[in-house]
Structures are given as C-alpha cells and as structure tokens.
Amino acid sequence: MYALLYALFKRQDFALFAKLNWLAILIDATDGTLARAVDIKKVVPTYDGALLDNIIDYQTFAVLPALAVIVFEIVPGSALQFIVAAMVLLSAAYQFCQTTAKTTEAFVGFPSYWNIVVFYIYYLECSMPVAVAVFTACAVLSFIPIHFIYPTRTIAFFNLNIIGAVIWATLMLFPTFFPKSQYARPALYASFVYAAYYLLVSLYLDSLRRIEERKA
C-alpha cells in the first residue's frame, strides 16, 4: 500500500519504490521458512498461508512492477508500456494459478521475479529493444515448465544457493539504498554472477530431472 500511495502515485519516486521492493523480497525469502519453523499448519490448521502468500506475491511481484513500467516509463510510449504491463500481469496470473507452479523443491516456469527485472532494466538504462526482449523472454518462460531453483528448498547445491542469494541481496543494497556510492555500479554488475548461476543451475537440474523422468 505504501509503495502504491507514495512510491508510485504521490512521489513517483523510483528510489523509494526500489527500497520497498527490496524489503518485500527479503520478507518473501523468509516468511515461508518462519512459517515452517513454527509448523503453522498445526498451529492454525484452518488458515491457508499458501493462499495468502500467493495473493501478496502477485501484488508485490506482478502488480507493482507492472505499474512501475508505466509510472517510471521503463519502456517508452504509453502503448508499449501498457502492452508490457499487460504481459507481466497475464503471464504472472497464469504462473501463479497453476496447480503445479511449485514443487517441493522448485518453481515451475519463470518465478515472476518481475520487480527484479524492473530493477535491472531501470538501473542499467537498457534500450527499448533490450528491455522489451527481456520482458518478453521472461513472460514466455512463465509458460514453459522449466524447474527453477527454490533457494530455501532446493536440496542440490543448497548451501551455494542460500549463500549466493544472501550475497546477491547484499550487493543489491548498494544501487538500491546507496545509488550515489562509488560501489553502486560495480555491485550491480557483480550481482549478475548470482543471476547467471541461478539460471544455469536451474537449467542443469531441470535437464537431470527430465533425464530421470525419461528413464522412469
């Protein structure tokens, strides 16, 4: 709500928007772990935390970034902005509503990290063709059942997944909270290491999974 009222509509302040989204990512990375730690399904058996998680995640990782595309003119031209925003919302809606959207260890399809996509395109000042290509590629990946690693659940490379995620979040602190720092740009580039690792490990593990399925 604060992101909607202040970062987007009142101040149109991308720096504030980024800070709030960074905090939202931090919360999203820890809420499930905390819920499982207290065995919430036994504590409150009639409460569907997974449903609440999906509602909040769709708002945070799809609706806010879609609005950011328009408010902060992530791509030029109102028509293109609405097309990209619609692409974000529709692909995320499809991904979130799949009964197989998550397994015990993975996200199936692009995990709707749209705010992170917006971060990089805005910070790197990507050209229109590059920005549209990235948005389109991620939207298409939402419909392809590739299993992407779930850092807090994927058993393979678990320690590397967690350590890498923590380092990535730390690196993103600089462009997000200290954009004028001399370390902001180097930290942003360095964060791509984990992004590349995430994609490559996801593809590797997905290929192993498919091989095992064919054998079975």
Short mmCIF file of C-alpha atoms in Angstrom, two decimals:
data_model
loop_
_atom_site.label_atom_id
_atom_site.label_comp_id
_atom_site.label_asym_id
_atom_site.label_seq_id
_atom_site.Cartn_x
_atom_site.Cartn_y
_atom_site.Cartn_z
CA MET A 1 0.00 0.00 0.00
CA TYR A 2 2.83 2.38 0.86
CA ALA A 3 4.51 1.57 -2.46
CA LEU A 4 1.27 2.29 -4.31
CA LEU A 5 0.43 5.51 -2.48
CA TYR A 6 3.84 7.12 -2.17
CA ALA A 7 6.44 5.50 -4.40
CA LEU A 8 4.15 5.21 -7.41
CA PHE A 9 1.29 7.71 -7.23
CA LYS A 10 2.26 10.60 -4.92
CA ARG A 11 6.01 10.99 -5.30
CA GLN A 12 6.70 8.85 -8.36
CA ASP A 13 9.98 8.02 -6.65
CA PHE A 14 11.81 5.01 -8.08
CA ALA A 15 14.40 5.07 -5.29
CA LEU A 16 11.65 4.66 -2.67
CA PHE A 17 9.93 2.05 -4.82
CA ALA A 18 13.17 0.05 -5.06
CA LYS A 19 13.79 0.21 -1.30
CA LEU A 20 10.28 -1.04 -0.53
CA ASN A 21 10.60 -3.82 -3.08
CA TRP A 22 13.98 -4.88 -1.70
CA LEU A 23 12.35 -5.19 1.73
CA ALA A 24 9.46 -7.13 0.19
CA ILE A 25 11.93 -9.57 -1.39
CA LEU A 26 13.59 -10.03 2.00
CA ILE A 27 10.24 -10.77 3.63
CA ASP A 28 9.27 -13.15 0.83
CA ALA A 29 12.56 -15.01 1.23
CA THR A 30 11.97 -15.62 4.93
CA ASP A 31 8.22 -15.88 5.55
CA GLY A 32 7.85 -19.47 4.38
CA THR A 33 10.87 -20.60 6.39
CA LEU A 34 9.44 -18.96 9.52
CA ALA A 35 6.00 -20.50 8.92
CA ARG A 36 7.52 -23.96 8.56
CA ALA A 37 9.73 -23.41 11.60
CA VAL A 38 6.67 -22.98 13.84
CA ASP A 39 4.74 -25.68 11.95
CA ILE A 40 1.97 -23.22 11.16
CA LYS A 41 -0.29 -25.88 9.60
CA LYS A 42 -0.64 -27.50 13.01
CA VAL A 43 -0.81 -24.24 14.96
CA VAL A 44 -3.61 -22.79 12.78
CA PRO A 45 -4.94 -25.73 10.73
CA THR A 46 -7.85 -23.80 9.17
CA TYR A 47 -5.67 -20.98 7.82
CA ASP A 48 -4.28 -21.27 4.28
CA GLY A 49 -0.96 -19.45 4.42
CA ALA A 50 -0.10 -20.56 0.88
CA LEU A 51 -3.16 -18.73 -0.44
CA LEU A 52 -2.21 -15.54 1.41
CA ASP A 53 1.35 -15.91 0.10
CA ASN A 54 0.10 -16.07 -3.49
CA ILE A 55 -2.17 -13.04 -3.04
CA ILE A 56 0.64 -10.93 -1.58
CA ASP A 57 3.23 -12.21 -4.07
CA TYR A 58 1.03 -11.37 -7.04
CA GLN A 59 0.59 -7.83 -5.74
CA THR A 60 4.29 -7.42 -4.94
CA PHE A 61 5.95 -9.26 -7.82
CA ALA A 62 3.47 -8.55 -10.63
CA VAL A 63 1.07 -5.64 -9.98
CA LEU A 64 3.65 -3.22 -8.57
CA PRO A 65 6.26 -3.89 -11.29
CA ALA A 66 3.57 -3.64 -14.00
CA LEU A 67 2.56 -0.22 -12.66
CA ALA A 68 6.24 0.75 -12.39
CA VAL A 69 6.68 0.06 -16.11
CA ILE A 70 4.10 2.79 -16.78
CA VAL A 71 4.83 5.28 -13.98
CA PHE A 72 8.62 5.25 -14.41
CA GLU A 73 8.47 4.81 -18.20
CA ILE A 74 10.65 1.69 -18.12
CA VAL A 75 9.88 1.42 -21.83
CA PRO A 76 8.96 4.45 -23.98
CA GLY A 77 5.48 5.25 -25.23
CA SER A 78 2.17 4.69 -23.46
CA ALA A 79 1.02 1.96 -25.86
CA LEU A 80 4.18 -0.09 -25.39
CA GLN A 81 4.09 0.49 -21.64
CA PHE A 82 0.57 -0.93 -21.40
CA ILE A 83 1.48 -3.89 -23.61
CA VAL A 84 4.48 -4.75 -21.42
CA ALA A 85 2.47 -4.21 -18.21
CA ALA A 86 -0.29 -6.48 -19.53
CA MET A 87 2.31 -9.08 -20.47
CA VAL A 88 3.64 -9.02 -16.92
CA LEU A 89 0.19 -9.32 -15.33
CA LEU A 90 -1.15 -12.04 -17.61
CA SER A 91 1.95 -14.25 -17.54
CA ALA A 92 2.16 -13.89 -13.75
CA ALA A 93 -1.56 -14.67 -13.40
CA TYR A 94 -1.04 -17.85 -15.43
CA GLN A 95 2.04 -18.84 -13.43
CA PHE A 96 0.51 -18.19 -10.01
CA CYS A 97 -2.68 -20.10 -10.81
CA GLN A 98 -1.02 -23.30 -11.97
CA THR A 99 -1.56 -26.14 -9.51
CA THR A 100 1.97 -27.23 -10.42
CA ALA A 101 3.51 -23.76 -10.07
CA LYS A 102 5.65 -25.03 -7.20
CA THR A 103 7.07 -28.40 -6.31
CA THR A 104 8.69 -29.27 -3.00
CA GLU A 105 12.00 -28.04 -4.44
CA ALA A 106 11.36 -25.75 -7.39
CA PHE A 107 9.34 -23.07 -9.13
CA VAL A 108 7.83 -24.30 -12.39
CA GLY A 109 8.16 -21.65 -15.08
CA PHE A 110 9.66 -18.18 -14.59
CA PRO A 111 9.04 -17.42 -10.90
CA SER A 112 7.54 -13.95 -11.54
CA TYR A 113 10.58 -12.03 -10.33
CA TRP A 114 9.24 -9.03 -12.22
CA ASN A 115 10.38 -6.42 -9.72
CA ILE A 116 13.95 -7.69 -10.11
CA VAL A 117 13.59 -7.44 -13.90
CA VAL A 118 12.41 -3.86 -13.48
CA PHE A 119 15.35 -3.10 -11.16
CA TYR A 120 17.94 -4.20 -13.69
CA ILE A 121 16.32 -2.56 -16.71
CA TYR A 122 15.94 0.74 -14.86
CA TYR A 123 19.38 0.77 -13.23
CA LEU A 124 21.18 -0.29 -16.41
CA GLU A 125 19.16 2.14 -18.55
CA CYS A 126 18.51 -0.58 -21.11
CA SER A 127 17.47 0.42 -24.61
CA MET A 128 13.89 -0.17 -25.68
CA PRO A 129 14.65 -3.28 -27.80
CA VAL A 130 16.66 -4.87 -24.97
CA ALA A 131 14.02 -4.07 -22.35
CA VAL A 132 11.16 -5.43 -24.47
CA ALA A 133 13.19 -8.53 -25.33
CA VAL A 134 13.87 -9.24 -21.64
CA PHE A 135 10.23 -8.73 -20.63
CA THR A 136 9.06 -10.93 -23.50
CA ALA A 137 11.56 -13.69 -22.75
CA CYS A 138 10.57 -13.81 -19.08
CA ALA A 139 6.87 -13.81 -19.99
CA VAL A 140 7.38 -16.72 -22.39
CA LEU A 141 9.34 -18.62 -19.75
CA SER A 142 6.29 -18.37 -17.48
CA PHE A 143 4.53 -20.81 -19.83
CA ILE A 144 7.44 -23.25 -20.16
CA PRO A 145 7.65 -25.85 -17.34
CA ILE A 146 11.33 -25.42 -16.61
CA HIS A 147 12.04 -26.05 -12.94
CA PHE A 148 13.82 -23.05 -11.42
CA ILE A 149 15.62 -23.50 -8.12
CA TYR A 150 13.81 -22.53 -4.94
CA PRO A 151 16.78 -21.29 -2.88
CA THR A 152 15.33 -22.19 0.51
CA ARG A 153 14.02 -25.59 -0.62
CA THR A 154 16.17 -26.98 -3.45
CA ILE A 155 18.37 -29.67 -1.93
CA ALA A 156 21.00 -29.73 -4.68
CA PHE A 157 23.67 -27.07 -4.06
CA PHE A 158 21.63 -25.88 -1.08
CA ASN A 159 24.47 -24.04 0.68
CA LEU A 160 25.59 -22.33 -2.53
CA ASN A 161 22.01 -21.36 -3.33
CA ILE A 162 21.50 -19.72 0.08
CA ILE A 163 24.93 -18.08 0.29
CA GLY A 164 24.58 -16.78 -3.26
CA ALA A 165 21.12 -15.36 -2.52
CA VAL A 166 22.42 -13.59 0.58
CA ILE A 167 25.38 -12.14 -1.34
CA TRP A 168 23.05 -11.05 -4.16
CA ALA A 169 20.72 -9.29 -1.70
CA THR A 170 23.72 -7.58 -0.08
CA LEU A 171 25.10 -6.42 -3.42
CA MET A 172 21.70 -5.04 -4.42
CA LEU A 173 21.71 -2.92 -1.27
CA PHE A 174 24.20 -0.55 -2.91
CA PRO A 175 22.29 0.51 -6.05
CA THR A 176 19.02 0.43 -4.08
CA PHE A 177 19.92 2.26 -0.87
CA PHE A 178 23.19 4.00 -1.85
CA PRO A 179 22.78 4.82 -5.57
CA LYS A 180 25.39 7.60 -5.45
CA SER A 181 28.02 5.39 -3.88
CA GLN A 182 31.08 4.54 -5.94
CA TYR A 183 30.27 0.90 -5.26
CA ALA A 184 26.71 1.03 -6.60
CA ARG A 185 27.51 0.24 -10.22
CA PRO A 186 30.19 -2.42 -9.52
CA ALA A 187 27.86 -4.10 -7.02
CA LEU A 188 25.06 -4.11 -9.60
CA TYR A 189 27.31 -5.80 -12.17
CA ALA A 190 28.64 -8.25 -9.60
CA SER A 191 25.08 -9.27 -8.73
CA PHE A 192 24.76 -10.71 -12.24
CA VAL A 193 27.05 -13.56 -11.15
CA TYR A 194 24.31 -14.99 -8.95
CA ALA A 195 21.66 -14.30 -11.60
CA ALA A 196 23.74 -16.30 -14.10
CA TYR A 197 24.37 -19.01 -11.50
CA TYR A 198 20.64 -19.20 -10.74
CA LEU A 199 19.72 -19.65 -14.40
CA LEU A 200 22.49 -22.14 -15.24
CA VAL A 201 21.93 -24.31 -12.15
CA SER A 202 18.18 -24.27 -12.79
CA LEU A 203 18.69 -25.45 -16.38
CA TYR A 204 21.22 -28.08 -15.27
CA LEU A 205 18.97 -29.54 -12.58
CA ASP A 206 15.96 -29.38 -14.88
CA SER A 207 17.85 -31.36 -17.54
CA LEU A 208 18.77 -34.01 -14.94
CA ARG A 209 15.12 -34.19 -13.86
CA ARG A 210 13.97 -34.71 -17.43
CA ILE A 211 16.55 -37.46 -17.99
CA GLU A 212 15.33 -39.24 -14.86
CA GLU A 213 11.71 -38.92 -15.98
CA ARG A 214 12.53 -40.46 -19.37
CA LYS A 215 14.30 -43.35 -17.67
CA ALA A 216 11.26 -43.96 -15.46
#
